[in-house]
PDB file of C-alpha atoms and ligand atoms in Angstrom:
ATOM      1  CA  MET A   1      -8.336   2.202 -25.423  1.00  0.00           C
ATOM      2  CA  SER A   2      -8.764   4.216 -22.137  1.00  0.00           C
ATOM      3  CA  TYR A   3      -6.478   4.788 -19.270  1.00  0.00           C
ATOM      4  CA  ARG A   4      -7.222   5.867 -15.658  1.00  0.00           C
ATOM      5  CA  ILE A   5      -4.702   7.121 -13.075  1.00  0.00           C
ATOM      6  CA  GLY A   6      -5.394   6.863  -9.288  1.00  0.00           C
ATOM      7  CA  PHE A   7      -3.688   8.418  -6.119  1.00  0.00           C
ATOM      8  CA  GLY A   8      -3.601   6.895  -2.677  1.00  0.00           C
ATOM      9  CA  ILE A   9      -2.287   7.917   0.640  1.00  0.00           C
ATOM     10  CA  ASP A  10      -1.892   6.121   3.991  1.00  0.00           C
ATOM     11  CA  PHE A  11      -1.014   6.915   7.660  1.00  0.00           C
ATOM     12  CA  HIS A  12      -0.384   4.664  10.553  1.00  0.00           C
ATOM     13  CA  GLN A  13       0.821   4.904  14.016  1.00  0.00           C
ATOM     14  CA  LEU A  14       3.996   3.185  15.103  1.00  0.00           C
ATOM     15  CA  ALA A  15       3.827   1.408  18.267  1.00  0.00           C
ATOM     16  CA  GLU A  16       5.719  -1.043  20.417  1.00  0.00           C
ATOM     17  CA  GLY A  17       5.011  -4.674  20.120  1.00  0.00           C
ATOM     18  CA  ARG A  18       3.376  -4.578  16.864  1.00  0.00           C
ATOM     19  CA  ALA A  19       4.878  -6.061  13.493  1.00  0.00           C
ATOM     20  CA  LEU A  20       6.215  -3.803  11.042  1.00  0.00           C
ATOM     21  CA  TRP A  21       4.609  -4.850   7.636  1.00  0.00           C
ATOM     22  CA  ILE A  22       5.101  -2.682   4.645  1.00  0.00           C
ATOM     23  CA  GLY A  23       4.758  -3.932   1.194  1.00  0.00           C
ATOM     24  CA  GLY A  24       3.930  -7.300   2.102  1.00  0.00           C
ATOM     25  CA  VAL A  25       7.163  -7.518   3.979  1.00  0.00           C
ATOM     26  CA  GLU A  26       7.686  -7.991   7.653  1.00  0.00           C
ATOM     27  CA  ILE A  27      10.559  -5.690   8.504  1.00  0.00           C
ATOM     28  CA  PRO A  28      12.568  -6.442  11.638  1.00  0.00           C
ATOM     29  CA  HIS A  29      11.915  -3.448  14.267  1.00  0.00           C
ATOM     30  CA  HIS A  30      10.907  -2.632  17.966  1.00  0.00           C
ATOM     31  CA  LYS A  31       8.047  -0.707  16.668  1.00  0.00           C
ATOM     32  CA  GLY A  32       5.199  -1.727  14.241  1.00  0.00           C
ATOM     33  CA  SER A  33       2.302  -0.167  12.322  1.00  0.00           C
ATOM     34  CA  LEU A  34      -0.844   0.049  14.640  1.00  0.00           C
ATOM     35  CA  GLY A  35      -4.032  -0.753  12.664  1.00  0.00           C
ATOM     36  CA  HIS A  36      -7.077  -2.979  12.517  1.00  0.00           C
ATOM     37  CA  SER A  37      -5.452  -5.097   9.849  1.00  0.00           C
ATOM     38  CA  ASP A  38      -1.772  -5.890   9.640  1.00  0.00           C
ATOM     39  CA  ALA A  39      -1.715  -1.859   8.909  1.00  0.00           C
ATOM     40  CA  ASP A  40       0.718  -2.338   5.846  1.00  0.00           C
ATOM     41  CA  VAL A  41       0.775   1.420   4.932  1.00  0.00           C
ATOM     42  CA  LEU A  42       2.180   0.917   1.578  1.00  0.00           C
ATOM     43  CA  LEU A  43      -0.283  -2.030   0.370  1.00  0.00           C
ATOM     44  CA  HIS A  44      -3.353   0.232   1.734  1.00  0.00           C
ATOM     45  CA  ALA A  45      -1.867   3.325  -0.231  1.00  0.00           C
ATOM     46  CA  ILE A  46      -1.985   1.037  -3.293  1.00  0.00           C
ATOM     47  CA  CYS A  47      -5.246  -0.293  -2.813  1.00  0.00           C
ATOM     48  CA  ASP A  48      -6.775   3.288  -2.301  1.00  0.00           C
ATOM     49  CA  ALA A  49      -4.969   4.157  -5.675  1.00  0.00           C
ATOM     50  CA  LEU A  50      -6.386   1.143  -7.411  1.00  0.00           C
ATOM     51  CA  LEU A  51      -9.965   1.979  -5.966  1.00  0.00           C
ATOM     52  CA  GLY A  52      -9.317   5.730  -6.890  1.00  0.00           C
ATOM     53  CA  ALA A  53      -8.391   5.035 -10.553  1.00  0.00           C
ATOM     54  CA  LEU A  54     -11.899   3.679 -10.993  1.00  0.00           C
ATOM     55  CA  ALA A  55     -13.607   6.017  -8.716  1.00  0.00           C
ATOM     56  CA  LEU A  56     -14.798   3.011  -6.446  1.00  0.00           C
ATOM     57  CA  GLY A  57     -14.451   4.609  -3.159  1.00  0.00           C
ATOM     58  CA  ASP A  58     -11.610   4.064  -0.661  1.00  0.00           C
ATOM     59  CA  ILE A  59     -10.379   1.258   1.553  1.00  0.00           C
ATOM     60  CA  GLY A  60     -12.454   2.395   4.231  1.00  0.00           C
ATOM     61  CA  VAL A  61     -15.619   1.780   2.375  1.00  0.00           C
ATOM     62  CA  HIS A  62     -14.715  -1.840   1.411  1.00  0.00           C
ATOM     63  CA  PHE A  63     -13.070  -3.079   4.418  1.00  0.00           C
ATOM     64  CA  PRO A  64     -14.487  -1.144   7.338  1.00  0.00           C
ATOM     65  CA  ASN A  65     -12.377  -1.080  10.349  1.00  0.00           C
ATOM     66  CA  THR A  66     -15.434  -2.382  12.497  1.00  0.00           C
ATOM     67  CA  ASP A  67     -15.621  -5.575  10.538  1.00  0.00           C
ATOM     68  CA  ALA A  68     -14.107  -8.465  12.518  1.00  0.00           C
ATOM     69  CA  ARG A  69     -13.277 -10.134   9.325  1.00  0.00           C
ATOM     70  CA  TYR A  70     -10.340  -7.654   8.858  1.00  0.00           C
ATOM     71  CA  LYS A  71      -9.173  -7.929  12.157  1.00  0.00           C
ATOM     72  CA  ASN A  72      -5.268  -8.522  11.891  1.00  0.00           C
ATOM     73  CA  ILE A  73      -5.921  -9.328   8.042  1.00  0.00           C
ATOM     74  CA  ASP A  74      -2.931  -9.557   5.693  1.00  0.00           C
ATOM     75  CA  SER A  75      -3.026  -6.616   3.612  1.00  0.00           C
ATOM     76  CA  LYS A  76      -1.839  -8.808   0.746  1.00  0.00           C
ATOM     77  CA  ILE A  77      -5.487 -10.313   0.581  1.00  0.00           C
ATOM     78  CA  LEU A  78      -6.947  -6.715   0.695  1.00  0.00           C
ATOM     79  CA  LEU A  79      -4.626  -5.954  -2.365  1.00  0.00           C
ATOM     80  CA  GLN A  80      -5.906  -9.124  -4.144  1.00  0.00           C
ATOM     81  CA  HIS A  81      -9.599  -7.713  -3.652  1.00  0.00           C
ATOM     82  CA  CYS A  82      -9.042  -4.667  -5.009  1.00  0.00           C
ATOM     83  CA  MET A  83      -7.244  -6.220  -8.149  1.00  0.00           C
ATOM     84  CA  GLY A  84     -10.274  -8.336  -8.629  1.00  0.00           C
ATOM     85  CA  LEU A  85     -12.604  -5.085  -8.485  1.00  0.00           C
ATOM     86  CA  ILE A  86     -10.190  -3.736 -11.071  1.00  0.00           C
ATOM     87  CA  GLN A  87     -10.406  -6.672 -13.368  1.00  0.00           C
ATOM     88  CA  GLN A  88     -14.048  -6.990 -13.034  1.00  0.00           C
ATOM     89  CA  LYS A  89     -14.027  -3.589 -14.672  1.00  0.00           C
ATOM     90  CA  GLY A  90     -11.834  -4.974 -17.505  1.00  0.00           C
ATOM     91  CA  TYR A  91      -8.720  -2.934 -16.396  1.00  0.00           C
ATOM     92  CA  GLU A  92      -5.365  -3.808 -15.800  1.00  0.00           C
ATOM     93  CA  VAL A  93      -2.569  -2.150 -14.161  1.00  0.00           C
ATOM     94  CA  VAL A  94       0.387  -0.687 -16.057  1.00  0.00           C
ATOM     95  CA  ASN A  95       2.468   0.569 -13.507  1.00  0.00           C
ATOM     96  CA  ILE A  96       2.552   1.570  -9.794  1.00  0.00           C
ATOM     97  CA  ASP A  97       4.859   4.561  -8.545  1.00  0.00           C
ATOM     98  CA  SER A  98       5.123   4.614  -4.553  1.00  0.00           C
ATOM     99  CA  SER A  99       6.792   6.413  -1.952  1.00  0.00           C
ATOM    100  CA  ILE A 100       7.199   5.320   1.996  1.00  0.00           C
ATOM    101  CA  CYS A 101       7.776   8.201   4.309  1.00  0.00           C
ATOM    102  CA  LEU A 102       9.446   7.121   7.844  1.00  0.00           C
ATOM    103  CA  GLU A 103      12.370   7.886  10.162  1.00  0.00           C
ATOM    104  CA  GLU A 104      13.609   4.297  11.161  1.00  0.00           C
ATOM    105  CA  PRO A 105      14.253   1.550  10.362  1.00  0.00           C
ATOM    106  CA  LYS A 106      16.145   1.888   6.817  1.00  0.00           C
ATOM    107  CA  ILE A 107      14.053  -0.313   4.432  1.00  0.00           C
ATOM    108  CA  LYS A 108      15.836   0.034   1.312  1.00  0.00           C
ATOM    109  CA  LYS A 109      17.173  -3.400   1.441  1.00  0.00           C
ATOM    110  CA  TYR A 110      13.707  -4.593   1.535  1.00  0.00           C
ATOM    111  CA  VAL A 111      12.300  -2.926  -1.521  1.00  0.00           C
ATOM    112  CA  PRO A 112      13.197  -5.570  -4.077  1.00  0.00           C
ATOM    113  CA  ALA A 113      10.901  -8.176  -1.967  1.00  0.00           C
ATOM    114  CA  MET A 114       8.197  -5.364  -1.885  1.00  0.00           C
ATOM    115  CA  GLN A 115       8.481  -4.731  -5.469  1.00  0.00           C
ATOM    116  CA  SER A 116       8.163  -8.797  -6.009  1.00  0.00           C
ATOM    117  CA  VAL A 117       5.026  -9.145  -3.719  1.00  0.00           C
ATOM    118  CA  ILE A 118       3.083  -5.951  -5.218  1.00  0.00           C
ATOM    119  CA  ALA A 119       4.369  -7.070  -8.805  1.00  0.00           C
ATOM    120  CA  GLY A 120       2.767 -10.718  -8.173  1.00  0.00           C
ATOM    121  CA  ILE A 121      -0.462  -9.398  -6.874  1.00  0.00           C
ATOM    122  CA  ALA A 122      -0.841  -6.771  -9.601  1.00  0.00           C
ATOM    123  CA  GLY A 123      -0.006  -8.781 -12.482  1.00  0.00           C
ATOM    124  CA  ILE A 124       2.946  -6.785 -13.589  1.00  0.00           C
ATOM    125  CA  THR A 125       6.863  -7.328 -13.447  1.00  0.00           C
ATOM    126  CA  ILE A 126       8.809  -5.676 -10.641  1.00  0.00           C
ATOM    127  CA  HIS A 127      10.079  -2.993 -13.336  1.00  0.00           C
ATOM    128  CA  ASP A 128       6.498  -1.779 -13.432  1.00  0.00           C
ATOM    129  CA  VAL A 129       6.953  -1.350  -9.291  1.00  0.00           C
ATOM    130  CA  SER A 130       8.494   1.418  -8.013  1.00  0.00           C
ATOM    131  CA  VAL A 131       9.010   1.852  -4.131  1.00  0.00           C
ATOM    132  CA  LYS A 132      10.823   4.656  -3.020  1.00  0.00           C
ATOM    133  CA  ALA A 133      11.508   5.586   0.815  1.00  0.00           C
ATOM    134  CA  THR A 134      12.390   8.762   2.468  1.00  0.00           C
ATOM    135  CA  THR A 135      12.344  10.602   5.767  1.00  0.00           C
ATOM    136  CA  THR A 136      10.946  13.850   6.786  1.00  0.00           C
ATOM    137  CA  GLU A 137      14.163  15.004   7.603  1.00  0.00           C
ATOM    138  CA  LYS A 138      13.170  14.311  11.533  1.00  0.00           C
ATOM    139  CA  MET A 139      10.293  16.803  11.301  1.00  0.00           C
ATOM    140  CA  GLY A 140       6.875  15.963  12.244  1.00  0.00           C
ATOM    141  CA  PHE A 141       5.200  12.954  13.768  1.00  0.00           C
ATOM    142  CA  ALA A 142       7.159  10.623  11.079  1.00  0.00           C
ATOM    143  CA  GLY A 143      10.451  12.284  12.137  1.00  0.00           C
ATOM    144  CA  ARG A 144       9.554  11.635  15.737  1.00  0.00           C
ATOM    145  CA  GLU A 145       8.897   7.992  14.845  1.00  0.00           C
ATOM    146  CA  GLU A 146       5.396   8.259  15.959  1.00  0.00           C
ATOM    147  CA  GLY A 147       3.909   7.048  12.561  1.00  0.00           C
ATOM    148  CA  LEU A 148       4.661   6.375   9.087  1.00  0.00           C
ATOM    149  CA  MET A 149       2.732   7.279   5.900  1.00  0.00           C
ATOM    150  CA  ALA A 150       3.056   6.201   2.096  1.00  0.00           C
ATOM    151  CA  TYR A 151       1.718   7.383  -1.090  1.00  0.00           C
ATOM    152  CA  ALA A 152       0.815   5.614  -4.363  1.00  0.00           C
ATOM    153  CA  ASN A 153       0.002   6.334  -7.847  1.00  0.00           C
ATOM    154  CA  VAL A 154      -1.321   3.821 -10.116  1.00  0.00           C
ATOM    155  CA  LEU A 155      -2.017   3.860 -13.964  1.00  0.00           C
ATOM    156  CA  LEU A 156      -4.615   1.451 -15.348  1.00  0.00           C
ATOM    157  CA  LYS A 157      -5.491   0.523 -18.913  1.00  0.00           C
ATOM    158  CA  LYS A 158      -8.794  -0.926 -20.129  1.00  0.00           C
ATOM    159  CA  LEU A 159      -8.036  -3.866 -22.610  1.00  0.00           C
ATOM    160  CA  ALA A 160     -11.316  -4.543 -24.081  1.00  0.00           C
ATOM    161  CA  ALA A 161     -14.506  -2.509 -24.833  1.00  0.00           C
ATOM    162  CA  GLU A 162     -17.498  -3.190 -22.762  1.00  0.00           C
TER     163      GLU A 162
HETATM  164 ZN1   ZN B   1      -3.627   1.726   6.447  1.00  0.00          ZN
END
């Protein structure tokens, strides 16, 4: 049985008049993430971690932001696509650990919903999905509420020999 670890990171600007999607959940706020897709920073970091675990490139390779098909796309679809690639290679997810970094709004109460969305797509239980939140103590772009970032680690397990 072989295991692979993956790491992902993502950043987005925050802008007035955009929806704030984090972890597949829409969070009420006067600003939202700016991007070609729905700009879900957490799901993008998890996608990159999944791809990274099997050295399949990064999210920009699989979903170019110049491709009109991905304009305002729901990032849950991107995560489903990445899961499909993992499964094609004979792997399944063991667990996901992640951190979201932003100043406002406070997102703690939305974490169980995020865990549920991510677990459902990744084929694991909510106990296998960690979503943590932190601030930068008002320092830097996140502290000035200009943007947000997310980090994710995943562990994959190969079930059967090829
Ligand atoms: Zn992104």
